[in-house]
Amino acid sequence: MKKSKSTYLFICLLFFIFNGVMASNKITVATIGTETPDPGTDQDPQKMVGQMIEFWGRQLDEVLPFHPDLIVLPEACDRPSGLTAEEQFNYFRIRKNQIWKYFATVAKTNNCYIAFGTKREETDGIWRNSCVILDRSGNTAGIYDKNFPTIGEMQRGIKASTETPIIECDFGRVAGVICFDLNFDELRLQYEKKKLDIILFPSMYHGGLVQSNWAYSCRSFFVSACAPDELPSEIRSPLGDVLSSSTNYFHYAVATINLDCRLVHLDYNWSKLRAVKEKYRDSVTITDPGKLGAVLVTSEHENISVNEMIEEFDIELLDDYLTRSREFRKNQIGQE
């Protein structure tokens, strides 16, 4: 039976999808960083839950017109400001999963992922400081529990985790880091090995240059959502560069990022990078931050991935080059 042209094109599309040939993996990311309202003297927990839902409804309305694939909210974003430790736990016991369910409804209605910081009680009575990732259907895609709570948090009953789960999203691999976690290299070194696409950072503090260090060392995009109004919430590239930031006028930042990218050192690759650019022109982007010696190669092609481009021109990846340098050094030392 003779197949129509449309049938043929559909079969080709299925071939590309199931063989992983589709490239240019672009998604729109939004981050919102702002303090939650202080209830003042009115401490009715259920009323505060309603206030939190109304508050986040207004904040989310600011970024939903961008049709984001992923929205990141700050640490402990579902509790009011200004509560004592005792008042917080009284509030949590009434709040339960009400705001969690609200975020799930928003995620499902708007076909997006939402990552948010929360304090939650596990079934055995253990309390965690967590980053919850909801998928496009509003289901829980994964939960990261803070590995390094502050001493004060642990004294107040928050238990540290030892798990570093990778959440598989439909666009790539995601991991969480919460606030004080950013200070600990042992956590970062674990993530370096896991080939991440995006690190989510809901936080009460910024971390300064450490954010860029995490992005570059993990070869990952890095999205921070910082609760204090005076701290910027930012979206960083794997080079550590800020792609978009909240400002004193807007508490949110939005950027379209392309996850089909790899870091490459310039050594031994100068002519190869020139050749790939000459062939693919606007279908490949080579981003040089300067002073680093490494560049970010990104495929803008609909069907050819960055890995295929790199293989075609025998371009050596940054990590492969560093490994080769280590081996060369080891062999040299062994000969002395």
CSV table of C-alpha atoms in Angstrom, one decimal:
chain,number,residue,atom,x,y,z
A,1,MET,CA,0.0,0.0,0.0
A,2,LYS,CA,1.4,3.4,-1.0
A,3,LYS,CA,2.0,5.7,2.0
A,4,SER,CA,1.0,9.4,1.9
A,5,LYS,CA,3.6,12.1,2.4
A,6,SER,CA,2.1,13.0,5.8
A,7,THR,CA,2.4,9.4,7.0
A,8,TYR,CA,6.0,9.3,5.9
A,9,LEU,CA,6.8,12.5,7.8
A,10,PHE,CA,5.0,11.1,10.9
A,11,ILE,CA,7.1,8.0,10.8
A,12,CYS,CA,10.3,10.1,10.4
A,13,LEU,CA,9.3,12.1,13.5
A,14,LEU,CA,8.7,9.0,15.5
A,15,PHE,CA,12.2,7.7,14.4
A,16,PHE,CA,13.8,10.9,15.6
A,17,ILE,CA,12.0,10.9,18.9
A,18,PHE,CA,12.7,7.3,19.8
A,19,ASN,CA,16.3,7.4,18.7
A,20,GLY,CA,17.1,10.5,20.7
A,21,VAL,CA,18.0,12.5,17.6
A,22,MET,CA,16.0,15.6,18.4
A,23,ALA,CA,18.2,18.4,19.7
A,24,SER,CA,18.0,22.0,20.8
A,25,ASN,CA,16.4,21.2,24.1
A,26,LYS,CA,15.0,24.6,25.0
A,27,ILE,CA,12.9,25.3,28.1
A,28,THR,CA,11.7,28.4,29.8
A,29,VAL,CA,12.6,28.8,33.5
A,30,ALA,CA,11.1,31.2,36.0
A,31,THR,CA,12.3,31.9,39.5
A,32,ILE,CA,10.5,34.0,42.1
A,33,GLY,CA,12.4,35.4,45.1
A,34,THR,CA,10.4,37.3,47.7
A,35,GLU,CA,9.6,37.3,51.4
A,36,THR,CA,6.2,36.0,52.6
A,37,PRO,CA,3.9,38.3,54.5
A,38,ASP,CA,4.1,38.7,58.3
A,39,PRO,CA,0.7,38.0,59.8
A,40,GLY,CA,1.3,40.3,62.8
A,41,THR,CA,-0.7,39.6,65.8
A,42,ASP,CA,-3.3,37.5,64.0
A,43,GLN,CA,-1.9,34.0,64.5
A,44,ASP,CA,-4.9,31.9,63.4
A,45,PRO,CA,-3.1,29.1,61.4
A,46,GLN,CA,-5.8,28.3,59.0
A,47,LYS,CA,-6.2,32.0,58.1
A,48,MET,CA,-2.5,32.2,57.5
A,49,VAL,CA,-2.7,29.2,55.1
A,50,GLY,CA,-5.3,31.1,53.1
A,51,GLN,CA,-3.1,34.2,53.1
A,52,MET,CA,-0.2,32.2,51.8
A,53,ILE,CA,-2.2,30.7,49.0
A,54,GLU,CA,-3.5,34.2,48.0
A,55,PHE,CA,0.1,35.6,48.2
A,56,TRP,CA,1.6,33.0,45.9
A,57,GLY,CA,-1.4,33.2,43.6
A,58,ARG,CA,-0.4,36.9,43.0
A,59,GLN,CA,3.3,36.1,42.6
A,60,LEU,CA,2.7,33.2,40.2
A,61,ASP,CA,0.4,35.3,38.1
A,62,GLU,CA,3.5,37.5,37.3
A,63,VAL,CA,5.4,34.6,35.6
A,64,LEU,CA,2.6,32.4,34.2
A,65,PRO,CA,2.2,34.6,31.1
A,66,PHE,CA,5.7,33.5,30.0
A,67,HIS,CA,4.5,29.9,29.8
A,68,PRO,CA,7.3,28.5,31.9
A,69,ASP,CA,8.3,24.9,31.8
A,70,LEU,CA,9.8,25.2,35.3
A,71,ILE,CA,9.1,27.6,38.2
A,72,VAL,CA,11.4,27.7,41.3
A,73,LEU,CA,10.2,29.2,44.6
A,74,PRO,CA,12.3,29.9,47.7
A,75,GLU,CA,13.1,27.9,50.8
A,76,ALA,CA,10.2,27.5,53.3
A,77,CYS,CA,8.1,29.6,50.9
A,78,ASP,CA,4.8,28.2,52.3
A,79,ARG,CA,5.1,29.7,55.8
A,80,PRO,CA,4.5,33.3,56.9
A,81,SER,CA,7.4,35.5,58.0
A,82,GLY,CA,7.9,36.6,61.6
A,83,LEU,CA,6.8,33.4,63.4
A,84,THR,CA,8.8,31.9,66.4
A,85,ALA,CA,9.9,28.3,66.1
A,86,GLU,CA,7.0,27.2,68.3
A,87,GLU,CA,4.5,29.2,66.2
A,88,GLN,CA,6.0,27.8,63.0
A,89,PHE,CA,5.4,24.2,64.1
A,90,ASN,CA,1.9,25.0,65.3
A,91,TYR,CA,1.2,26.5,61.8
A,92,PHE,CA,2.8,23.5,60.0
A,93,ARG,CA,0.5,21.0,61.8
A,94,ILE,CA,-2.6,22.9,60.5
A,95,ARG,CA,-1.1,23.7,57.1
A,96,LYS,CA,-0.2,20.1,56.3
A,97,ASN,CA,-0.3,19.7,52.5
A,98,GLN,CA,-2.8,22.4,51.7
A,99,ILE,CA,-0.3,24.7,50.0
A,100,TRP,CA,1.4,21.7,48.4
A,101,LYS,CA,-1.9,20.8,46.8
A,102,TYR,CA,-2.4,24.4,45.7
A,103,PHE,CA,0.9,24.4,43.9
A,104,ALA,CA,0.1,21.0,42.4
A,105,THR,CA,-3.1,22.5,40.9
A,106,VAL,CA,-1.2,25.4,39.4
A,107,ALA,CA,1.4,23.0,37.9
A,108,LYS,CA,-1.3,20.8,36.3
A,109,THR,CA,-3.4,23.8,35.1
A,110,ASN,CA,-0.4,25.4,33.5
A,111,ASN,CA,1.4,22.3,32.3
A,112,CYS,CA,4.7,23.2,34.1
A,113,TYR,CA,7.0,21.9,36.8
A,114,ILE,CA,7.1,23.7,40.1
A,115,ALA,CA,9.9,23.4,42.7
A,116,PHE,CA,9.3,24.9,46.1
A,117,GLY,CA,10.9,24.9,49.6
A,118,THR,CA,8.9,23.6,52.5
A,119,LYS,CA,9.2,22.2,56.0
A,120,ARG,CA,7.5,18.8,56.2
A,121,GLU,CA,6.8,16.0,58.6
A,122,GLU,CA,7.5,12.5,57.6
A,123,THR,CA,5.3,9.6,58.7
A,124,ASP,CA,7.7,8.6,61.5
A,125,GLY,CA,7.5,12.1,63.1
A,126,ILE,CA,10.8,13.3,61.6
A,127,TRP,CA,10.9,16.9,60.2
A,128,ARG,CA,12.7,17.8,57.1
A,129,ASN,CA,13.7,21.0,55.2
A,130,SER,CA,12.8,20.0,51.7
A,131,CYS,CA,12.6,21.0,48.1
A,132,VAL,CA,9.6,19.4,46.4
A,133,ILE,CA,9.5,19.1,42.6
A,134,LEU,CA,6.0,18.8,41.1
A,135,ASP,CA,5.6,17.6,37.5
A,136,ARG,CA,3.3,18.9,34.8
A,137,SER,CA,0.4,16.8,36.1
A,138,GLY,CA,0.8,18.1,39.6
A,139,ASN,CA,2.3,14.8,40.8
A,140,THR,CA,5.4,14.7,43.0
A,141,ALA,CA,8.4,14.1,40.7
A,142,GLY,CA,10.8,14.0,43.6
A,143,ILE,CA,11.9,15.5,46.9
A,144,TYR,CA,15.3,16.6,48.0
A,145,ASP,CA,15.8,16.9,51.8
A,146,LYS,CA,18.5,19.4,53.0
A,147,ASN,CA,21.7,17.6,53.7
A,148,PHE,CA,23.3,20.3,55.8
A,149,PRO,CA,20.7,22.2,58.0
A,150,THR,CA,22.2,24.9,60.2
A,151,ILE,CA,23.0,24.0,63.8
A,152,GLY,CA,20.0,26.1,64.8
A,153,GLU,CA,17.7,24.1,62.5
A,154,MET,CA,18.9,20.8,63.9
A,155,GLN,CA,18.5,22.1,67.4
A,156,ARG,CA,14.9,22.9,66.5
A,157,GLY,CA,14.2,19.4,65.3
A,158,ILE,CA,15.1,19.5,61.5
A,159,LYS,CA,16.9,16.3,60.7
A,160,ALA,CA,19.7,16.2,58.1
A,161,SER,CA,19.5,13.9,55.1
A,162,THR,CA,22.2,11.9,53.5
A,163,GLU,CA,20.4,11.4,50.2
A,164,THR,CA,21.1,13.2,46.9
A,165,PRO,CA,18.3,12.1,44.6
A,166,ILE,CA,18.3,13.0,40.9
A,167,ILE,CA,14.8,13.9,39.6
A,168,GLU,CA,14.2,12.9,36.0
A,169,CYS,CA,12.0,15.5,34.3
A,170,ASP,CA,10.8,15.4,30.8
A,171,PHE,CA,13.4,18.0,29.8
A,172,GLY,CA,16.4,16.6,31.8
A,173,ARG,CA,18.0,15.7,35.1
A,174,VAL,CA,17.5,18.0,38.1
A,175,ALA,CA,18.8,18.1,41.6
A,176,GLY,CA,18.2,20.2,44.7
A,177,VAL,CA,20.4,22.3,47.0
A,178,ILE,CA,19.0,24.3,49.9
A,179,CYS,CA,20.5,27.4,51.5
A,180,PHE,CA,23.3,26.4,53.9
A,181,ASP,CA,24.0,23.3,51.7
A,182,LEU,CA,25.9,25.5,49.3
A,183,ASN,CA,28.9,25.8,51.8
A,184,PHE,CA,29.8,22.1,51.7
A,185,ASP,CA,32.1,20.8,49.0
A,186,GLU,CA,31.4,17.2,49.8
A,187,LEU,CA,27.8,17.7,48.6
A,188,ARG,CA,29.0,19.6,45.4
A,189,LEU,CA,31.5,16.8,44.6
A,190,GLN,CA,28.7,14.2,44.7
A,191,TYR,CA,26.7,16.3,42.2
A,192,GLU,CA,29.7,16.7,39.9
A,193,LYS,CA,29.6,13.0,39.2
A,194,LYS,CA,25.9,12.9,38.4
A,195,LYS,CA,25.7,14.7,35.0
A,196,LEU,CA,23.0,17.2,35.9
A,197,ASP,CA,21.1,19.6,33.7
A,198,ILE,CA,19.8,22.0,36.3
A,199,ILE,CA,20.5,22.6,40.0
A,200,LEU,CA,17.6,24.1,42.0
A,201,PHE,CA,18.6,26.4,44.9
A,202,PRO,CA,15.7,27.6,47.1
A,203,SER,CA,17.3,29.6,49.8
A,204,MET,CA,17.3,32.3,52.5
A,205,TYR,CA,20.8,33.5,51.5
A,206,HIS,CA,22.5,34.1,48.2
A,207,GLY,CA,26.0,32.6,48.4
A,208,GLY,CA,27.7,35.1,46.2
A,209,LEU,CA,30.5,33.7,43.9
A,210,VAL,CA,29.8,30.2,45.3
A,211,GLN,CA,26.7,29.9,43.0
A,212,SER,CA,28.9,30.3,39.9
A,213,ASN,CA,31.4,27.8,41.3
A,214,TRP,CA,28.6,25.2,41.7
A,215,ALA,CA,27.3,25.9,38.2
A,216,TYR,CA,30.7,25.5,36.5
A,217,SER,CA,32.0,22.6,38.6
A,218,CYS,CA,28.8,20.6,38.1
A,219,ARG,CA,28.6,21.6,34.4
A,220,SER,CA,25.0,22.6,35.0
A,221,PHE,CA,22.5,25.4,34.8
A,222,PHE,CA,21.8,26.8,38.3
A,223,VAL,CA,18.5,28.4,39.3
A,224,SER,CA,18.3,30.3,42.7
A,225,ALA,CA,15.2,31.5,44.4
A,226,CYS,CA,16.1,33.7,47.4
A,227,ALA,CA,13.5,34.7,49.9
A,228,PRO,CA,14.8,38.1,51.2
A,229,ASP,CA,13.7,40.8,48.9
A,230,GLU,CA,17.1,42.5,48.8
A,231,LEU,CA,18.8,39.3,47.4
A,232,PRO,CA,18.6,38.6,43.6
A,233,SER,CA,17.1,35.4,42.4
A,234,GLU,CA,19.1,34.3,39.3
A,235,ILE,CA,19.4,31.9,36.4
A,236,ARG,CA,23.0,30.9,35.7
A,237,SER,CA,24.6,29.0,32.7
A,238,PRO,CA,27.1,26.1,33.2
A,239,LEU,CA,29.8,28.8,32.7
A,240,GLY,CA,28.5,30.5,35.9
A,241,ASP,CA,27.3,33.5,34.0
A,242,VAL,CA,24.0,35.2,35.1
A,243,LEU,CA,21.5,34.9,32.3
A,244,SER,CA,18.6,36.6,34.1
A,245,SER,CA,18.1,38.2,37.5
A,246,SER,CA,15.3,39.6,39.6
A,247,THR,CA,15.7,43.3,40.4
A,248,ASN,CA,14.5,45.9,42.9
A,249,TYR,CA,11.5,46.4,40.6
A,250,PHE,CA,10.6,42.8,39.9
A,251,HIS,CA,10.9,39.8,42.3
A,252,TYR,CA,11.2,37.3,39.4
A,253,ALA,CA,13.5,36.4,36.6
A,254,VAL,CA,12.7,34.4,33.4
A,255,ALA,CA,15.0,32.9,30.8
A,256,THR,CA,14.8,30.4,28.0
A,257,ILE,CA,17.7,28.0,28.3
A,258,ASN,CA,19.0,25.3,25.9
A,259,LEU,CA,20.0,22.2,27.8
A,260,ASP,CA,21.7,20.6,24.7
A,261,CYS,CA,25.1,22.0,25.5
A,262,ARG,CA,28.6,20.9,26.5
A,263,LEU,CA,31.7,22.6,28.0
A,264,VAL,CA,34.8,22.4,25.9
A,265,HIS,CA,38.4,23.6,26.6
A,266,LEU,CA,40.0,25.7,23.9
A,267,ASP,CA,43.3,23.7,24.0
A,268,TYR,CA,43.5,21.4,20.9
A,269,ASN,CA,40.1,22.5,19.8
A,270,TRP,CA,40.6,26.0,18.2
A,271,SER,CA,40.4,24.8,14.6
A,272,LYS,CA,37.7,22.2,15.3
A,273,LEU,CA,35.5,24.8,16.9
A,274,ARG,CA,36.0,27.1,13.9
A,275,ALA,CA,35.1,24.2,11.6
A,276,VAL,CA,31.9,23.3,13.4
A,277,LYS,CA,30.8,27.0,13.4
A,278,GLU,CA,31.6,27.3,9.6
A,279,LYS,CA,29.4,24.3,8.9
A,280,TYR,CA,26.5,24.8,11.2
A,281,ARG,CA,26.5,28.6,11.4
A,282,ASP,CA,23.4,29.7,13.3
A,283,SER,CA,22.6,26.2,14.3
A,284,VAL,CA,25.5,26.2,16.8
A,285,THR,CA,26.4,28.7,19.5
A,286,ILE,CA,29.8,28.9,21.0
A,287,THR,CA,29.8,31.1,24.1
A,288,ASP,CA,33.1,32.4,25.4
A,289,PRO,CA,33.0,34.1,28.9
A,290,GLY,CA,36.6,35.2,28.6
A,291,LYS,CA,39.5,34.4,31.0
A,292,LEU,CA,38.4,30.8,31.6
A,293,GLY,CA,39.9,28.9,28.7
A,294,ALA,CA,36.6,27.0,28.3
A,295,VAL,CA,33.6,27.7,26.1
A,296,LEU,CA,30.0,26.4,26.0
A,297,VAL,CA,29.0,24.7,22.8
A,298,THR,CA,25.2,24.6,22.3
A,299,SER,CA,23.2,23.0,19.5
A,300,GLU,CA,20.4,25.1,18.0
A,301,HIS,CA,19.8,22.5,15.4
A,302,GLU,CA,16.4,20.7,15.4
A,303,ASN,CA,17.8,17.3,14.5
A,304,ILE,CA,21.5,17.3,15.3
A,305,SER,CA,22.5,17.2,18.9
A,306,VAL,CA,25.6,18.9,20.4
A,307,ASN,CA,27.1,15.5,21.1
A,308,GLU,CA,26.7,14.6,17.4
A,309,MET,CA,28.5,17.8,16.4
A,310,ILE,CA,31.3,17.2,18.9
A,311,GLU,CA,31.7,13.6,17.6
A,312,GLU,CA,31.6,14.7,14.0
A,313,PHE,CA,34.5,17.2,14.5
A,314,ASP,CA,36.4,15.1,17.1
A,315,ILE,CA,36.1,17.9,19.7
A,316,GLU,CA,37.5,17.0,23.1
A,317,LEU,CA,35.2,17.8,26.0
A,318,LEU,CA,36.5,19.8,29.0
A,319,ASP,CA,36.3,16.9,31.4
A,320,ASP,CA,37.9,14.5,28.9
A,321,TYR,CA,40.8,17.0,28.5
A,322,LEU,CA,41.3,17.3,32.2
A,323,THR,CA,41.3,13.6,32.6
A,324,ARG,CA,43.9,13.2,29.8
A,325,SER,CA,46.0,15.9,31.5
A,326,ARG,CA,45.9,13.9,34.8
A,327,GLU,CA,46.9,10.7,33.0
A,328,PHE,CA,49.7,12.4,31.2
A,329,ARG,CA,51.0,13.9,34.5
A,330,LYS,CA,50.7,10.5,36.2
A,331,ASN,CA,52.7,8.8,33.4
A,332,GLN,CA,55.4,11.5,33.6
A,333,ILE,CA,55.8,11.2,37.3
A,334,GLY,CA,55.9,7.4,37.0
A,335,GLN,CA,58.8,7.7,34.5
A,336,GLU,CA,60.9,9.9,36.9
